[in-house]
């Protein structure tokens, strides 16, 4: 399985129709008005970091690439559209447009933040350049996969950070939002730092490591816990973690130790015991003591039960002796904030004279006013230790960033000289051709873990140099004044 | 497209591997212990109604049927499993088990609550009877589709109820949890009472009506709002709803009216104007007045912007004049409770002597103690108006329900005689064969709307006769005593 055929390994249809109907009615409008080849630039970005944090872990690009490659309309798709009716009962779409759709493919450029990089609010995760009709038709599906993947990768990074050196397993499939909700969650959680998933589809189709042993139902299917453990150890001697809380947890641990002793005599080691209810701090301390005393210092204590980064921190503060954290619903659905509000905004359009004209979306709310131009993100790092020193959004139509930016109080300050510079967005599609090769999922995960650690060391993020380059900020202010808005 | 080929229209693979790894390790265990043909009964149910309500709208059965039919393992699937390693680096699964998987299919019985019915806590949405190995392998995927579908159908029913006679459109795809998160959300939201979706895949593959007009980007792509409206009306005259808040909303409404007047002269009617920001109460009242004054009393006011049932109620209380509600993120992700905690519990197992032995899952928490036996749900309705009068979970191994049940205070009371009775769960699979024919999605939606209205009239749900039949309650207490638990 190629690393770039994720979605199409799982999904049958082309992705042309995976969109909001209004993208298609607008597309029909552009086509009708002979504006469909007008060049435009869109950016996909989020405005506010999720979970009360300062930044997010970029994820979803592999899936976004599949969507772009799959931007096609089959004959059946077009026939379906042909059957849709407008208010007067006549077809919504005209023949020439439908014929056009059957021929179309993405022919533009896409630049993207690699998966596993840190992205700040308003920084484009994707920049899409091309015929406005193609850019528009991609909007909804790109938002779906980028929003959700980035959300879950970020949640996973927070949970992994709370767990410190411990192992984190994701097992949220049963509570996930649909099958692919689970699949994409497992992939994104792994990118964010989880060590493995219970989700076998994610293993099979996305290459995420899989883990699992047995459930309460296994224990309940036998006349006693003893018989259940014995049968499991006999069947799966090289994968023994006993779930010990089906009846009484301390009795269960004692039973697990008895069975582990017999297993050891047969040349196998119990990997650990799993707690799934009760006071996990107290029980894990008891389990650790019992295991150590019985000569099983390497047996791990695995815990699960509505956990997230806050519960982990609390349990650690209480002295819990947990080696492996199993995280379900609260990770796979990002329970405390189940959606990232990413948007996709037009930032420039080619006028009839061939000149690019900037565009902004106005709003009474300052944070909702979009940024104009062809946006790049310049990152600044310490030459020696690679520590992040600044991140500036600039308009590439103005050339290189000035390195100056305005603080919230309106002071102009400059990025100090002598830093290593890096352009965050990489070319992914050029003239419709894929020019990016995806790193392995393992490399992406390593990158995310390293990045999260570094960026988490920034103690006062308000003082970290980030936001708009001064030139872009001034351009934006001028545009707002043209619209009669006061400088925000 | 057949009504029963939903998931397989969209997904390529078989669904055997769509599970948690521990289901497969347990399956291997049952196979190794020659227990795989032991008969078992599992129930899928939820314990606590979502969103602080008293009940939920059942949804997901159509997808569950696809999962059961797709419980297969391809040669590639089995090869993937064969490559998984245990702790000692040796294969996790043995050859005979992998060969067995390639031959297996579901051969048992499934009973289910039809989609669009009201389901109360602890009432089985599904009862799965058959070889324990098959039941176990279905658990995770069945939970995924039933939990999420039921969650969203219920959220949609609440939103539709808040909207009263108004139209409700779902357009959450861009913030959905993955592609299928969006697809299943659109289907479930329609079942729960939404009138249409923006999601074209949901239209194409699930038959949900689709709606859509244009976005801010359309307006921004033109030199002025006037030119943008003019171009849209020219291209799509039979689908004209103008989004009026790209720049100034009141100016936008005035512009829409000017364009609608020209459109009318060409024989077409503007369907309405859409508000997507600002004070929706004030703006909708202004829009209504302006439209009426200009001779467009039939033009609708459509509103969107982080709406849900609470926002709708608040806007209505403020006198908002909104005809169509567009609901995105908060519906498609069930933002205030993004997961239904449905579970799948073993309730009976066939012993070696061929007798059924009841099983319960113990817990310190009373609500988490599962119910034993082969559970049916008997519904009682008023003979004349069909009003619900009671709903009793009983153990079919004890025969018919007694119609007695215990109140929370421990009093035994009886369902009054003379009511119409109905068995909530219907046969869906018998000996592995599908015996259920799915109603159309439209019928399911009608059923859900009717049911929600009736059940919402129950004013004090604590006094509504529901819960365990007295005989089942007594059986459960006896089982708990056997385990040394006090009666809960």
XYZ file of C-alpha atoms in Angstrom, chain B:
488
model
C -28.969 1.958 -5.304
C -30.574 -0.460 -2.894
C -31.600 0.907 0.458
C -29.519 -1.762 2.162
C -26.164 -1.090 0.525
C -25.248 2.136 2.245
C -21.844 1.505 3.704
C -20.680 -0.801 0.981
C -21.534 1.878 -1.583
C -18.994 4.106 0.091
C -16.412 1.779 1.635
C -14.195 -0.590 -0.316
C -13.050 -3.122 2.276
C -14.916 -5.865 4.058
C -15.722 -4.962 7.655
C -14.142 -7.903 9.480
C -11.101 -5.888 10.505
C -13.170 -2.848 11.464
C -12.831 -3.668 15.137
C -10.653 -3.361 18.201
C -7.739 -5.754 18.196
C -8.907 -7.282 21.458
C -12.006 -8.629 19.736
C -9.682 -10.580 17.456
C -7.409 -11.778 20.257
C -10.500 -12.891 22.199
C -11.830 -14.534 19.048
C -8.534 -16.377 18.714
C -8.897 -17.366 22.346
C -12.415 -18.737 21.873
C -11.260 -20.610 18.791
C -8.209 -22.023 20.576
C -10.359 -23.110 23.512
C -12.929 -24.635 21.133
C -15.526 -22.310 22.606
C -16.169 -20.326 19.453
C -19.504 -21.999 18.793
C -20.734 -21.440 22.319
C -24.000 -19.548 22.017
C -24.248 -16.143 23.615
C -26.625 -13.197 23.822
C -25.387 -9.614 23.777
C -27.360 -6.366 23.987
C -26.355 -2.977 22.668
C -27.841 -0.189 24.785
C -27.033 3.163 26.329
C -27.308 3.983 30.008
C -28.005 7.704 30.110
C -30.019 9.754 27.623
C -27.920 12.347 25.794
C -28.179 16.147 26.107
C -29.869 15.951 29.507
C -33.002 14.475 27.944
C -35.040 11.401 28.852
C -34.684 9.336 25.666
C -33.038 9.021 22.277
C -34.091 8.500 18.653
C -32.823 5.166 17.405
C -30.728 5.381 14.251
C -27.967 3.451 12.548
C -29.705 0.138 11.870
C -29.268 0.408 8.084
C -25.520 0.800 8.607
C -25.444 -1.954 11.214
C -27.028 -4.328 8.684
C -24.235 -3.501 6.224
C -21.631 -4.222 8.879
C -23.137 -7.615 9.644
C -23.299 -8.514 5.955
C -19.714 -7.285 5.585
C -18.319 -9.324 8.507
C -15.743 -11.023 6.289
C -12.002 -11.361 6.137
C -10.255 -11.234 2.794
C -7.024 -13.071 2.098
C -5.222 -9.717 2.448
C -6.912 -9.088 5.787
C -5.802 -12.429 7.097
C -2.273 -11.901 5.813
C -2.173 -8.600 7.658
C -3.226 -10.346 10.870
C -0.652 -13.048 10.237
C 2.093 -10.425 10.276
C 1.180 -9.091 13.744
C 3.644 -10.157 16.427
C 3.291 -10.909 20.127
C 5.689 -9.938 22.912
C 8.177 -12.675 22.029
C 8.347 -11.632 18.376
C 6.370 -14.685 17.305
C 3.054 -14.364 15.443
C 0.107 -13.229 17.530
C -2.355 -15.430 15.664
C -2.107 -19.105 14.771
C -2.783 -20.527 11.312
C -5.947 -22.527 12.137
C -7.640 -19.428 13.539
C -6.669 -17.350 10.520
C -8.032 -20.038 8.214
C -11.227 -20.078 10.250
C -11.588 -16.300 9.854
C -11.431 -16.568 6.092
C -14.411 -18.917 6.139
C -16.497 -17.175 8.749
C -19.667 -15.172 8.367
C -22.390 -14.141 10.772
C -24.780 -17.058 11.299
C -26.839 -15.857 14.250
C -29.925 -13.762 14.992
C -30.232 -10.039 15.414
C -33.265 -8.182 16.745
C -33.355 -4.426 16.526
C -35.357 -1.324 17.285
C -36.420 0.193 13.946
C -34.753 3.488 13.085
C -36.832 6.463 14.146
C -38.253 4.812 17.291
C -37.777 6.296 20.738
C -35.434 4.278 22.944
C -35.065 4.672 26.690
C -31.922 4.072 28.763
C -31.033 0.370 29.189
C -33.468 -0.725 26.467
C -31.590 -2.778 23.871
C -31.218 -1.087 20.502
C -29.878 -4.403 19.252
C -29.982 -7.935 20.610
C -27.336 -10.170 19.053
C -27.613 -13.946 19.506
C -25.231 -16.500 18.090
C -21.792 -18.043 18.272
C -19.905 -16.001 20.832
C -17.011 -15.437 18.435
C -19.263 -13.827 15.813
C -21.103 -11.689 18.348
C -17.815 -10.486 19.766
C -16.310 -9.623 16.384
C -19.317 -7.397 15.619
C -19.203 -5.431 18.871
C -16.957 -2.487 18.083
C -18.281 -1.591 14.649
C -21.911 -1.958 15.734
C -21.231 0.388 18.634
C -19.557 2.906 16.331
C -22.473 3.242 13.918
C -25.287 2.905 16.472
C -23.766 5.273 19.039
C -23.054 8.043 16.571
C -26.212 7.714 14.473
C -28.475 7.665 17.537
C -26.621 10.607 19.055
C -27.062 12.791 15.974
C -30.664 11.754 15.274
C -31.487 12.757 18.842
C -29.664 16.081 18.550
C -31.505 16.771 15.289
C -34.870 15.925 16.875
C -34.184 18.453 19.636
C -33.208 21.125 17.118
C -36.196 20.432 14.885
C -38.493 20.606 17.917
C -37.008 23.981 18.869
C -37.536 25.217 15.304
C -41.212 24.245 15.377
C -42.772 24.602 11.929
C -39.607 26.112 10.415
C -37.269 24.346 8.037
C -33.950 23.028 9.406
C -30.939 22.496 7.151
C -27.854 20.578 8.272
C -24.544 21.782 6.918
C -21.813 20.519 9.177
C -19.600 18.587 6.749
C -16.630 20.956 6.929
C -16.366 20.607 10.706
C -17.419 16.963 10.873
C -15.237 14.266 12.391
C -13.910 12.811 9.177
C -15.638 12.205 5.883
C -17.969 9.541 7.180
C -18.459 11.565 10.345
C -20.097 14.060 8.005
C -21.908 11.473 5.916
C -23.416 9.576 8.832
C -24.229 12.862 10.568
C -26.190 14.063 7.533
C -28.148 10.802 7.313
C -28.885 10.729 11.043
C -29.790 14.412 11.179
C -32.314 13.827 8.404
C -33.803 10.877 10.298
C -34.065 13.052 13.414
C -36.072 15.649 11.514
C -33.811 17.914 9.478
C -35.322 18.819 6.130
C -32.194 18.690 3.998
C -28.396 18.772 4.047
C -25.665 20.637 2.194
C -23.669 17.381 1.967
C -23.820 16.141 -1.621
C -22.412 12.709 -0.761
C -25.331 12.260 1.637
C -27.635 13.107 -1.231
C -25.940 10.848 -3.700
C -25.337 7.811 -1.487
C -27.991 8.037 1.228
C -30.806 9.830 -0.579
C -30.974 12.853 1.731
C -32.398 15.974 0.013
C -29.649 18.544 -0.690
C -29.745 22.343 -0.609
C -27.308 25.137 -1.215
C -26.785 28.481 -2.946
C -23.614 30.570 -2.501
C -20.945 31.597 0.009
C -19.121 34.799 0.969
C -16.331 33.858 -1.417
C -18.754 34.263 -4.341
C -19.438 37.836 -3.324
C -15.747 38.520 -2.695
C -14.801 37.207 -6.134
C -16.683 40.069 -7.798
C -15.893 43.792 -7.794
C -19.084 44.509 -5.827
C -21.970 42.793 -4.061
C -24.267 44.102 -6.798
C -22.233 42.408 -9.550
C -22.027 39.221 -7.474
C -25.805 38.999 -6.930
C -26.460 39.852 -10.577
C -24.117 37.106 -11.760
C -25.574 34.540 -9.385
C -29.152 35.341 -10.413
C -28.173 35.062 -14.052
C -26.509 31.686 -13.570
C -28.956 30.037 -11.157
C -32.297 31.837 -11.525
C -34.294 28.953 -10.044
C -32.169 28.684 -6.884
C -31.697 32.231 -5.646
C -30.932 32.836 -1.993
C -28.602 35.772 -1.514
C -26.093 35.705 1.325
C -26.331 39.310 2.468
C -23.723 39.770 5.196
C -20.423 39.795 3.299
C -20.076 43.562 3.818
C -22.961 45.419 5.475
C -26.033 43.263 6.146
C -28.768 45.890 5.734
C -27.151 47.156 2.524
C -26.961 43.517 1.441
C -30.692 42.998 1.999
C -31.472 46.152 0.005
C -29.197 44.914 -2.782
C -30.900 41.497 -2.720
C -34.300 43.175 -3.064
C -33.117 45.229 -6.064
C -31.814 42.093 -7.746
C -34.971 40.132 -6.843
C -37.086 42.808 -8.497
C -35.110 42.451 -11.724
C -35.283 38.657 -11.397
C -39.069 38.794 -11.018
C -39.289 40.804 -14.221
C -37.563 37.849 -15.884
C -40.116 35.422 -14.431
C -38.202 34.062 -11.445
C -38.685 34.522 -7.712
C -35.933 35.033 -5.157
C -36.327 32.254 -2.582
C -34.860 34.254 0.262
C -31.939 35.978 1.926
C -29.415 34.415 4.250
C -27.918 35.966 7.384
C -24.698 34.433 8.698
C -23.480 36.873 11.370
C -24.495 39.721 13.639
C -27.601 40.001 15.805
C -29.829 37.491 14.045
C -32.939 38.551 15.945
C -32.656 42.234 14.995
C -31.431 41.563 11.473
C -34.131 38.991 10.710
C -36.844 41.381 11.884
C -35.358 44.101 9.682
C -35.043 41.699 6.744
C -38.674 40.596 7.123
C -39.888 44.188 7.187
C -37.798 45.178 4.181
C -38.856 42.120 2.173
C -42.536 42.578 3.012
C -42.430 46.286 2.226
C -40.788 45.577 -1.124
C -43.441 43.052 -2.133
C -41.569 39.849 -1.265
C -43.698 38.368 1.531
C -42.878 34.818 0.406
C -39.103 35.313 0.393
C -37.662 33.388 3.322
C -35.173 34.556 5.911
C -32.484 31.925 6.383
C -30.125 32.181 9.344
C -26.939 30.423 10.398
C -24.053 31.107 12.818
C -23.197 28.601 15.545
C -26.830 27.667 16.051
C -28.348 24.841 18.083
C -31.616 24.192 19.928
C -30.730 26.662 22.666
C -29.799 29.464 20.267
C -32.993 28.845 18.274
C -35.145 29.080 21.409
C -33.378 32.271 22.460
C -33.805 33.865 19.035
C -37.470 32.908 18.937
C -37.947 34.406 22.402
C -36.444 37.625 21.038
C -39.005 37.690 18.238
C -36.632 36.677 15.430
C -38.380 36.283 12.056
C -36.421 33.320 10.747
C -37.989 30.730 8.434
C -35.048 28.445 7.797
C -32.334 27.477 10.261
C -28.939 26.370 8.994
C -27.173 24.230 11.576
C -23.554 23.183 11.175
C -20.931 22.208 13.732
C -23.177 21.977 16.770
C -25.392 19.421 15.062
C -22.922 17.420 12.994
C -20.559 16.905 15.943
C -23.228 16.995 18.685
C -20.996 19.689 20.087
C -22.284 19.724 23.664
C -22.034 15.939 23.983
C -20.025 14.458 21.143
C -20.405 10.796 22.101
C -23.220 8.540 23.220
C -21.823 6.105 25.751
C -23.549 3.037 24.321
C -22.244 -0.349 25.428
C -22.496 -3.975 24.291
C -22.882 -6.435 27.116
C -23.003 -10.195 27.438
C -26.304 -11.141 29.079
C -26.535 -14.907 28.708
C -24.394 -17.825 27.645
C -25.230 -21.407 26.796
C -23.704 -23.841 29.246
C -22.385 -27.273 28.311
C -25.718 -28.841 29.315
C -27.492 -26.655 26.748
C -29.095 -24.459 29.429
C -28.853 -20.673 29.183
C -27.019 -19.108 32.062
C -27.627 -15.396 32.773
C -24.682 -13.010 32.976
C -24.329 -9.563 34.472
C -21.439 -7.131 34.551
C -20.913 -5.991 38.127
C -19.987 -2.482 39.082
C -19.834 -0.362 42.211
C -22.069 2.034 40.315
C -25.677 0.789 40.150
C -26.322 2.250 36.688
C -23.363 0.269 35.318
C -24.655 -3.147 36.459
C -25.984 -4.742 33.284
C -29.223 -6.685 32.979
C -29.300 -10.453 32.473
C -31.240 -12.656 30.067
C -32.736 -12.469 26.624
C -34.211 -9.010 26.758
C -37.336 -7.805 25.031
C -38.980 -4.425 25.358
C -42.753 -4.328 25.670
C -44.368 -1.024 24.783
C -47.819 -0.022 25.997
C -49.918 2.558 24.154
C -53.317 4.116 24.613
C -55.692 2.143 22.404
C -57.298 5.320 20.995
C -54.670 8.002 20.511
C -51.561 5.813 20.499
C -50.058 7.804 23.349
C -47.180 5.913 25.053
C -48.221 4.546 28.456
C -45.271 2.391 29.462
C -42.138 0.594 28.354
C -40.892 -2.488 30.151
C -37.653 -4.445 29.668
C -38.248 -8.143 30.361
C -36.414 -11.435 30.089
C -37.944 -13.543 27.343
C -36.579 -16.672 29.013
C -39.230 -16.050 31.685
C -42.002 -15.819 29.095
C -44.260 -12.786 28.784
C -43.651 -9.663 30.903
C -45.620 -9.536 34.150
C -46.461 -5.884 33.484
C -45.468 -5.136 37.060
C -42.473 -3.013 37.839
C -40.837 -1.404 40.857
C -40.719 2.334 41.318
C -37.525 3.954 42.516
C -38.932 3.860 46.036
C -39.389 0.102 45.727
C -43.190 -0.002 45.354
C -44.574 -2.589 42.972
C -47.105 -1.148 40.555
C -48.760 -2.557 37.460
C -49.346 -1.382 33.923
C -53.140 -0.885 33.683
C -55.033 -3.412 31.547
C -56.603 -2.666 28.173
C -53.597 -1.021 26.550
C -52.270 -1.780 23.088
C -49.033 -3.734 23.330
C -46.132 -3.796 20.930
C -42.793 -5.585 20.944
C -40.139 -2.953 20.232
C -37.401 -5.174 18.787
C -37.965 -6.708 15.348
C -36.178 -9.675 13.792
C -33.458 -8.443 11.430
C -31.213 -11.472 10.921
C -32.307 -15.077 11.433
C -29.629 -17.755 11.202
C -27.450 -15.213 9.449
C -30.046 -14.331 6.814
C -31.392 -10.808 6.511
C -35.156 -10.956 7.122
C -35.842 -7.250 7.587
C -36.703 -4.815 4.885
C -35.682 -1.271 5.568
C -38.278 1.440 5.200
C -37.302 4.413 3.055
C -35.335 7.159 4.736
C -38.345 9.453 4.301
C -40.629 7.022 6.167
C -38.056 6.673 8.903
C -37.885 10.444 9.264
C -41.698 10.727 9.449
C -41.748 8.032 12.099
C -39.087 9.818 14.140
C -40.876 13.170 13.928
C -44.182 11.633 15.013
C -42.588 9.686 17.827
C -40.606 12.635 19.137
C -43.748 14.754 19.287
C -45.722 12.109 21.198
C -42.998 11.234 23.659
C -42.192 14.883 24.299
C -45.698 15.314 25.669
C -44.833 13.130 28.664
C -44.436 15.869 31.214
C -42.899 14.073 34.158
C -40.784 11.275 32.839
C -39.858 10.008 36.305
C -43.503 8.976 36.706
C -43.724 7.307 33.291
C -43.809 3.503 33.753
C -40.480 2.242 32.435
C -37.513 0.115 33.416
C -37.266 -3.541 34.323
C -40.210 -5.879 34.574
C -40.566 -7.011 38.185
C -39.568 -10.585 37.327
C -36.337 -9.415 35.670
C -35.635 -7.027 38.528
C -36.006 -9.863 41.055
C -33.781 -12.136 38.968
C -31.123 -9.428 38.815
C -31.247 -8.900 42.585
C -30.813 -12.619 43.169
C -27.807 -12.716 40.851
C -26.254 -9.778 42.653
C -26.793 -11.501 46.000
C -25.055 -14.597 44.650
C -22.051 -12.358 43.957
C -22.251 -10.993 47.488
C -23.581 -7.583 46.433
C -26.288 -5.907 48.459
C -29.445 -5.187 46.536
C -28.743 -1.924 44.733
